[in-house]
Amino acid sequence: MARARTGVRALGAVLAAVLGASLAGGCSSTGGKRAEDARKAQAAAGKAAVNTPRWTFAMVTHSGDGDTFWDIVQNGAEQAAAKDNINFLYAHSDEGQQQAQLVDSYIAKKVDGLIVTLAKPDAMKAVVAKARKAGIPVITVNSGSEQSKAYGALTHIGQDENIAGEAVGDELDARGRKKALCVLHEQGNVGHEQRCAGARKTFDGTMQNLYVDGTNMPDVQASIEAKLQTDRSIDAVVTLGAPFADAAVQAKESAGSKAEIDTFDLNARVAGALRQGSLGFAVDQQPYLQGYQAVDLLWLYRYNGDVLGGGRPVLTGPQIITEKDAAELQEYTERGTR
């Protein structure tokens, strides 16, 4: 309760400052512009927009090394943390037990909030319960929307992987595809299985799963190439992450295949490939928004007891991105926010 009263006093100070700036800006057009310029300069310098306590939030994801998707998530989280006067910590592991150990280490540090992914929910169940028992609020992002509420998280932020997969199946149908390959790059990731299952559900053609070692990109390319060489009837390849789209494009060229390459997730290389026509479409789940909203919602909870979603996941996707959309998004992908 003491934190809540401190937050209320802090909010009063912030609102008074904002109201004062608004009244000053109303006296002249230049006053309003100066206030807006000052706010932009503050944001660019990474300065906090609030004077609430400097809480510490930690994010632990199932990312492997070098995954650009998680760089975008982290960018969003760090920018929200700067705005909200948050000390932000980040760690990752693509091994479920190691991810749980990282979360446990942050519980021991008595952080003020936790953001976790549940790609391998069984490995994370006990440690999320431990965090809640310790009074640490938890928000889940990206993976684990079905387990999030049951595990005691405040809310889940991300896309529904089944719905995203179904959108892919519909898009493949609209493009007249008949036989597709769904490339799964991480064994045991429930979200990946849901994506392919969702696509298979709505796709009128046939779809086969191909499991590859996502930590070994040459192996990813070789596996896709071998499949395209042995089955010339495959006319679509769907990868489940932006870094793997490049490998699929190269595999297609080496195999002499005419299959369309499509992918989940967006980054600068994917946006460029969409514009060039080497990719058909991408499924964007707005990873920047996942990181940004997670930090922002934890701040709102610590500060004002707010919870978004009404017990349901807060969806950030899916959005189908094609060549016609890529040009508008290129600027954002190049700065690492889409």
Coordinates of C-alpha atoms in Angstrom, one line a residue:
M1 CA 0.0 0.0 0.0
A2 CA 2.9 2.4 0.7
R3 CA 4.0 1.9 -2.9
A4 CA 0.5 2.8 -4.1
R5 CA 0.4 6.0 -2.1
T6 CA 3.9 6.9 -3.3
G7 CA 2.7 6.3 -6.9
V8 CA -0.4 8.5 -6.4
R9 CA 1.7 11.4 -5.2
A10 CA 4.1 10.9 -8.1
L11 CA 1.2 10.8 -10.5
G12 CA -0.1 14.1 -9.1
A13 CA 3.3 15.7 -9.7
V14 CA 3.4 14.4 -13.2
L15 CA -0.2 15.5 -14.0
A16 CA 0.5 18.9 -12.6
A17 CA 3.6 19.3 -14.7
V18 CA 1.7 18.1 -17.8
L19 CA -1.2 20.4 -17.1
G20 CA 1.1 23.3 -16.5
A21 CA 2.8 22.7 -19.8
S22 CA -0.5 22.4 -21.6
L23 CA -1.7 25.7 -20.2
A24 CA 1.5 27.4 -21.1
G25 CA 1.3 26.0 -24.6
G26 CA -2.3 27.3 -24.9
C27 CA -1.1 30.9 -24.5
S28 CA 0.9 30.8 -27.8
S29 CA 1.5 28.5 -30.7
T30 CA 5.3 28.7 -30.1
G31 CA 4.8 27.6 -26.5
G32 CA 3.1 24.4 -27.5
K33 CA 5.8 23.7 -30.1
R34 CA 8.6 24.3 -27.5
A35 CA 6.9 21.9 -25.1
E36 CA 6.6 19.2 -27.8
D37 CA 10.2 19.7 -28.9
A38 CA 11.3 19.3 -25.2
R39 CA 9.4 16.1 -24.9
K40 CA 10.9 14.7 -28.1
A41 CA 14.4 15.6 -26.9
Q42 CA 13.8 14.0 -23.6
A43 CA 12.6 10.7 -25.2
A44 CA 15.6 10.8 -27.6
A45 CA 18.0 11.1 -24.7
G46 CA 16.4 8.1 -23.0
K47 CA 15.3 10.2 -20.0
A48 CA 12.3 9.0 -17.9
A49 CA 9.0 10.7 -18.5
V50 CA 7.8 9.9 -15.0
N51 CA 9.3 10.3 -11.5
T52 CA 7.9 7.0 -10.0
P53 CA 10.4 4.8 -8.0
R54 CA 13.1 3.2 -10.1
W55 CA 11.8 -0.3 -10.0
T56 CA 13.8 -3.2 -11.5
F57 CA 12.1 -5.4 -14.2
A58 CA 13.7 -8.5 -15.7
M59 CA 12.9 -10.2 -19.0
V60 CA 13.9 -13.9 -19.6
T61 CA 13.1 -15.3 -23.1
H62 CA 13.7 -18.6 -24.9
S63 CA 15.8 -16.9 -27.6
G64 CA 18.8 -18.6 -29.0
D65 CA 22.0 -16.6 -29.8
G66 CA 21.7 -14.2 -32.8
D67 CA 18.0 -14.3 -33.2
T68 CA 17.1 -10.8 -34.6
F69 CA 13.4 -11.2 -33.6
W70 CA 14.4 -11.0 -29.9
D71 CA 16.6 -8.0 -30.6
I72 CA 13.4 -6.2 -31.7
V73 CA 11.6 -7.3 -28.5
Q74 CA 14.4 -6.1 -26.4
N75 CA 14.5 -2.8 -28.2
G76 CA 10.9 -2.2 -27.3
A77 CA 11.4 -3.2 -23.7
E78 CA 14.4 -1.0 -23.3
Q79 CA 12.7 2.1 -24.7
A80 CA 9.6 1.6 -22.5
A81 CA 12.0 1.1 -19.5
A82 CA 13.7 4.4 -20.3
K83 CA 10.4 6.2 -20.4
D84 CA 9.1 4.6 -17.2
N85 CA 12.2 5.1 -15.1
I86 CA 12.8 1.3 -15.0
N87 CA 16.1 -0.6 -14.4
F88 CA 15.7 -3.2 -17.1
L89 CA 17.6 -6.6 -17.1
Y90 CA 17.5 -9.1 -19.9
A91 CA 18.7 -12.7 -20.2
H92 CA 17.8 -15.6 -22.5
S93 CA 18.3 -19.3 -23.2
D94 CA 16.7 -21.7 -25.7
E95 CA 17.0 -24.5 -23.2
G96 CA 13.9 -24.6 -20.9
Q97 CA 15.7 -25.6 -17.7
Q98 CA 18.3 -22.9 -18.2
Q99 CA 15.6 -20.3 -18.9
A100 CA 14.0 -21.4 -15.6
Q101 CA 17.3 -21.0 -13.8
L102 CA 17.7 -17.5 -15.1
V103 CA 14.2 -16.6 -13.8
D104 CA 15.1 -18.1 -10.5
S105 CA 18.2 -16.0 -10.2
Y106 CA 16.1 -12.8 -10.8
I107 CA 13.7 -14.0 -8.1
A108 CA 16.6 -14.2 -5.7
K109 CA 17.6 -10.6 -6.6
K110 CA 14.0 -9.6 -5.6
V111 CA 13.2 -7.8 -8.9
D112 CA 10.0 -5.8 -8.9
G113 CA 8.5 -7.5 -12.0
L114 CA 9.2 -10.4 -14.4
I115 CA 8.5 -10.9 -18.1
V116 CA 8.9 -14.4 -19.4
T117 CA 8.1 -16.6 -22.4
L118 CA 6.5 -20.0 -22.1
A119 CA 7.8 -21.7 -25.3
K120 CA 8.5 -24.8 -23.1
P121 CA 5.8 -24.3 -20.5
D122 CA 6.5 -27.5 -18.4
A123 CA 10.0 -26.2 -17.6
M124 CA 8.7 -22.8 -16.5
K125 CA 5.6 -23.7 -14.5
A126 CA 7.3 -24.1 -11.1
V127 CA 9.5 -21.0 -11.3
V128 CA 6.6 -18.8 -12.4
A129 CA 4.7 -20.1 -9.4
K130 CA 7.7 -19.3 -7.2
A131 CA 7.8 -15.7 -8.5
R132 CA 4.1 -15.2 -7.7
K133 CA 4.6 -16.7 -4.2
A134 CA 7.4 -14.1 -3.7
G135 CA 5.0 -11.3 -4.6
I136 CA 6.6 -10.6 -8.0
P137 CA 4.1 -9.8 -10.7
V138 CA 4.7 -11.8 -14.0
I139 CA 3.7 -11.0 -17.5
T140 CA 4.1 -13.6 -20.3
V141 CA 5.0 -12.6 -23.9
N142 CA 5.2 -14.3 -27.2
S143 CA 4.7 -17.9 -26.3
G144 CA 2.4 -19.6 -23.8
S145 CA -0.9 -17.8 -24.2
E146 CA -2.8 -20.9 -23.2
Q147 CA -0.8 -21.5 -20.0
S148 CA -0.3 -17.9 -19.0
K149 CA -3.5 -17.4 -16.9
A150 CA -3.3 -20.9 -15.3
Y151 CA 0.3 -20.2 -14.2
G152 CA -0.8 -17.0 -12.5
A153 CA 0.5 -14.3 -14.9
L154 CA -1.2 -10.9 -15.0
T155 CA -1.7 -11.1 -18.7
H156 CA -0.2 -12.4 -21.9
I157 CA 1.1 -10.2 -24.8
G158 CA 1.6 -11.7 -28.3
Q159 CA -0.2 -13.3 -31.1
D160 CA -2.4 -16.4 -30.8
E161 CA -0.2 -18.9 -32.7
N162 CA -3.2 -21.0 -33.8
I163 CA -4.9 -18.0 -35.3
A164 CA -1.6 -16.9 -36.9
G165 CA -1.2 -20.3 -38.4
E166 CA -4.8 -20.3 -39.7
A167 CA -4.1 -16.9 -41.4
V168 CA -1.1 -18.5 -43.2
G169 CA -3.3 -21.3 -44.4
D170 CA -5.8 -18.9 -45.8
E171 CA -3.1 -16.8 -47.5
L172 CA -1.6 -19.9 -49.1
D173 CA -5.1 -20.8 -50.5
A174 CA -5.5 -17.3 -51.8
R175 CA -2.2 -17.7 -53.6
G176 CA -3.3 -20.9 -55.2
R177 CA -0.7 -23.1 -53.4
K178 CA -1.3 -26.8 -53.3
K179 CA 1.6 -28.4 -51.3
A180 CA 3.5 -26.7 -48.6
L181 CA 6.4 -27.4 -46.3
C182 CA 6.3 -26.0 -42.7
V183 CA 9.9 -25.7 -41.3
L184 CA 10.2 -26.0 -37.5
H185 CA 13.6 -24.8 -36.2
E186 CA 13.2 -25.5 -32.5
Q187 CA 12.2 -28.9 -31.1
G188 CA 9.7 -28.8 -28.3
N189 CA 8.5 -25.2 -28.9
V190 CA 4.7 -25.5 -28.5
G191 CA 4.2 -22.2 -30.4
H192 CA 5.9 -23.5 -33.5
E193 CA 3.8 -26.7 -33.4
Q194 CA 0.6 -24.5 -33.1
R195 CA 1.6 -22.4 -36.1
C196 CA 2.0 -25.3 -38.4
A197 CA -1.1 -27.0 -37.0
G198 CA -3.1 -23.8 -37.6
A199 CA -1.9 -23.5 -41.1
R200 CA -2.7 -27.1 -41.9
K201 CA -6.2 -26.6 -40.5
T202 CA -7.2 -23.9 -43.0
F203 CA -5.0 -24.8 -45.9
D204 CA -6.9 -26.7 -48.6
G205 CA -3.8 -28.3 -49.9
T206 CA -1.4 -30.6 -48.1
M207 CA 1.3 -29.5 -45.6
Q208 CA 4.2 -31.4 -44.2
N209 CA 6.4 -30.5 -41.2
L210 CA 10.1 -30.4 -41.6
Y211 CA 12.2 -30.3 -38.4
V212 CA 15.6 -28.7 -38.6
D213 CA 18.4 -27.6 -36.3
G214 CA 17.9 -23.9 -36.0
T215 CA 21.3 -23.4 -34.3
N216 CA 23.0 -24.6 -37.5
M217 CA 22.0 -22.5 -40.5
P218 CA 23.9 -24.6 -43.1
D219 CA 22.0 -27.6 -41.8
V220 CA 18.7 -25.7 -42.2
Q221 CA 19.5 -24.8 -45.8
A222 CA 20.7 -28.3 -46.6
S223 CA 17.6 -29.9 -45.1
I224 CA 15.2 -27.6 -47.1
E225 CA 17.2 -28.0 -50.3
A226 CA 17.1 -31.8 -50.0
K227 CA 13.4 -31.8 -49.5
L228 CA 12.8 -29.5 -52.5
Q229 CA 15.0 -31.6 -54.7
T230 CA 13.2 -34.9 -53.8
D231 CA 9.7 -33.5 -54.1
R232 CA 9.2 -31.1 -57.0
S233 CA 5.5 -30.7 -56.2
I234 CA 6.2 -28.6 -53.2
D235 CA 5.1 -25.1 -54.2
A236 CA 5.4 -23.2 -50.9
V237 CA 7.9 -23.2 -48.0
V238 CA 6.9 -21.5 -44.7
T239 CA 9.6 -20.8 -42.2
L240 CA 8.8 -19.9 -38.6
G241 CA 11.3 -17.1 -38.1
A242 CA 12.8 -14.3 -40.2
P243 CA 16.5 -15.5 -40.0
F244 CA 15.4 -18.8 -41.6
A245 CA 13.7 -17.2 -44.6
D246 CA 17.2 -16.4 -46.1
A247 CA 18.2 -20.0 -45.8
A248 CA 15.0 -21.2 -47.5
V249 CA 15.5 -18.7 -50.4
Q250 CA 19.0 -20.0 -50.9
A251 CA 17.8 -23.6 -50.7
K252 CA 15.2 -22.9 -53.3
E253 CA 17.8 -21.5 -55.7
S254 CA 20.2 -24.4 -55.1
A255 CA 17.5 -26.9 -55.7
G256 CA 16.1 -25.2 -58.8
S257 CA 12.7 -25.1 -57.2
K258 CA 9.8 -22.8 -58.1
A259 CA 8.3 -22.9 -54.6
E260 CA 7.3 -19.6 -53.0
I261 CA 9.1 -18.8 -49.8
D262 CA 7.0 -17.3 -47.0
T263 CA 7.9 -16.6 -43.4
F264 CA 6.7 -15.7 -39.9
D265 CA 8.2 -12.5 -38.5
L266 CA 9.6 -9.4 -40.0
N267 CA 13.0 -7.7 -40.0
A268 CA 14.9 -5.4 -42.4
R269 CA 16.1 -8.3 -44.6
V270 CA 12.6 -9.8 -44.9
A271 CA 11.2 -6.4 -45.8
G272 CA 13.8 -6.0 -48.5
A273 CA 13.2 -9.5 -49.8
L274 CA 9.4 -8.8 -50.0
R275 CA 10.1 -5.7 -52.1
Q276 CA 12.4 -7.7 -54.4
G277 CA 9.9 -10.5 -54.7
S278 CA 12.1 -13.3 -53.3
L279 CA 9.6 -13.7 -50.5
G280 CA 5.8 -14.0 -51.0
F281 CA 4.5 -12.8 -47.6
A282 CA 5.5 -12.4 -43.9
V283 CA 3.4 -12.8 -40.8
D284 CA 4.2 -9.9 -38.4
Q285 CA 3.4 -10.2 -34.7
Q286 CA 5.0 -6.8 -33.8
P287 CA 7.8 -7.9 -31.5
Y288 CA 8.7 -4.3 -30.6
L289 CA 5.2 -3.9 -29.2
Q290 CA 5.5 -7.1 -27.2
G291 CA 8.6 -5.8 -25.3
Y292 CA 7.3 -2.3 -25.0
Q293 CA 3.8 -3.2 -23.7
A294 CA 5.2 -5.8 -21.3
V295 CA 7.3 -3.2 -19.5
D296 CA 4.7 -0.6 -19.7
L297 CA 2.0 -2.9 -18.3
L298 CA 4.2 -4.0 -15.4
W299 CA 4.8 -0.3 -14.6
L300 CA 1.1 0.4 -14.7
Y301 CA 0.5 -2.5 -12.4
R302 CA 3.1 -1.5 -9.9
Y303 CA 2.0 2.1 -10.1
N304 CA -1.7 2.0 -10.4
G305 CA -2.9 -1.6 -10.1
D306 CA -3.9 -1.7 -13.8
V307 CA -4.2 -5.0 -15.7
L308 CA -4.9 -5.0 -19.4
G309 CA -6.8 -7.7 -21.3
G310 CA -9.6 -8.6 -18.9
G311 CA -8.3 -12.1 -18.4
R312 CA -7.6 -12.6 -22.1
P313 CA -4.4 -12.3 -24.1
V314 CA -3.5 -8.9 -25.6
L315 CA -3.0 -9.7 -29.3
T316 CA -0.2 -8.0 -31.3
G317 CA -0.8 -10.0 -34.4
P318 CA -1.0 -11.6 -36.9
Q319 CA -0.7 -9.2 -39.8
I320 CA 0.1 -10.5 -43.2
I321 CA 2.8 -8.3 -44.9
T322 CA 3.2 -8.4 -48.6
E323 CA 5.3 -6.6 -51.2
K324 CA 2.8 -3.6 -51.2
D325 CA 3.3 -3.1 -47.5
A326 CA 7.0 -3.6 -47.3
A327 CA 8.0 -0.2 -48.6
E328 CA 6.1 1.6 -45.9
L329 CA 7.7 -0.5 -43.2
Q330 CA 11.3 -0.5 -44.5
E331 CA 12.2 2.6 -42.4
Y332 CA 11.0 0.9 -39.2
T333 CA 12.7 -2.4 -39.8
E334 CA 16.0 -0.7 -40.5
R335 CA 15.9 1.1 -37.1
G336 CA 15.0 -2.2 -35.4
T337 CA 11.5 -1.5 -34.3
R338 CA 9.5 -3.7 -36.8

